[in-house]
């Protein structure tokens, strides 16, 4: 049985960026990916003092809202344009709840402007594709990969993302296309 992938923009995420990413993700996965209508930015996790959102409750509320919409998917990726953090971090690129098969990524830390560098939309889009491939793989229950060029390699630093290709290594692709997590 084929799994169904859904990508859901959160709030005022640039639709052109998300559409471009969805097309490239579908190409890598070699299957259609449903781009769903945007959902509102959750109230949960909103930290006014930091100007950020706490990733775990943020994703939990998104998941609840999406579940109530009655549209099912086997793996759901939310794409937000607000800065996320987890306890003990300055900020994170995203957060995965593998048990619930959902993940959220933020475009904020993928933009050069975030680091006070000259804007580079091409680079930012490539980063979104690679981060999304990572989050989708993890949401499907796959472990991180040790291969630096693989989309499932760790995404701790921006350099990790830039190092990757827009694809899974042969071993991860095998895991994704056979066995329990088959796409
Ligand atoms: Zn891999």
GROMACS .gro file of N, CA, C and O and ligand atoms in nm, residues 145 147 150 152 168-169 171-172, ligand 1:
model
   33
  145UNK      N    1   2.079   0.921   0.941
  145UNK     CA    2   2.176   0.847   0.862
  145UNK      C    3   2.316   0.901   0.892
  145UNK      O    4   2.333   1.019   0.922
  147UNK      N    5   2.557   0.901   0.673
  147UNK     CA    6   2.617   0.949   0.548
  147UNK      C    7   2.590   1.098   0.529
  147UNK      O    8   2.474   1.140   0.518
  150UNK      N    9   2.350   1.236   0.260
  150UNK     CA   10   2.212   1.184   0.259
  150UNK      C   11   2.116   1.284   0.325
  150UNK      O   12   2.151   1.349   0.422
  152UNK      N   13   1.889   1.226   0.515
  152UNK     CA   14   1.858   1.188   0.653
  152UNK      C   15   1.978   1.206   0.747
  152UNK      O   16   1.972   1.168   0.864
  168UNK      N   17   1.800   1.079  -0.085
  168UNK     CA   18   1.836   0.985   0.020
  168UNK      C   19   1.947   0.895  -0.033
  168UNK      O   20   1.955   0.869  -0.153
  169UNK      N   21   2.034   0.847   0.057
  169UNK     CA   22   2.137   0.752   0.015
  169UNK      C   23   2.068   0.618  -0.019
  169UNK      O   24   1.950   0.599   0.013
  171UNK      N   25   2.090   0.324   0.107
  171UNK     CA   26   2.041   0.246   0.222
  171UNK      C   27   1.910   0.304   0.275
  171UNK      O   28   1.815   0.230   0.305
  172UNK      N   29   1.904   0.437   0.287
  172UNK     CA   30   1.781   0.500   0.337
  172UNK      C   31   1.666   0.483   0.237
  172UNK      O   32   1.553   0.461   0.275
  184LIG    ZN1   33   2.098   0.773   0.429
   0.00000   0.00000   0.00000
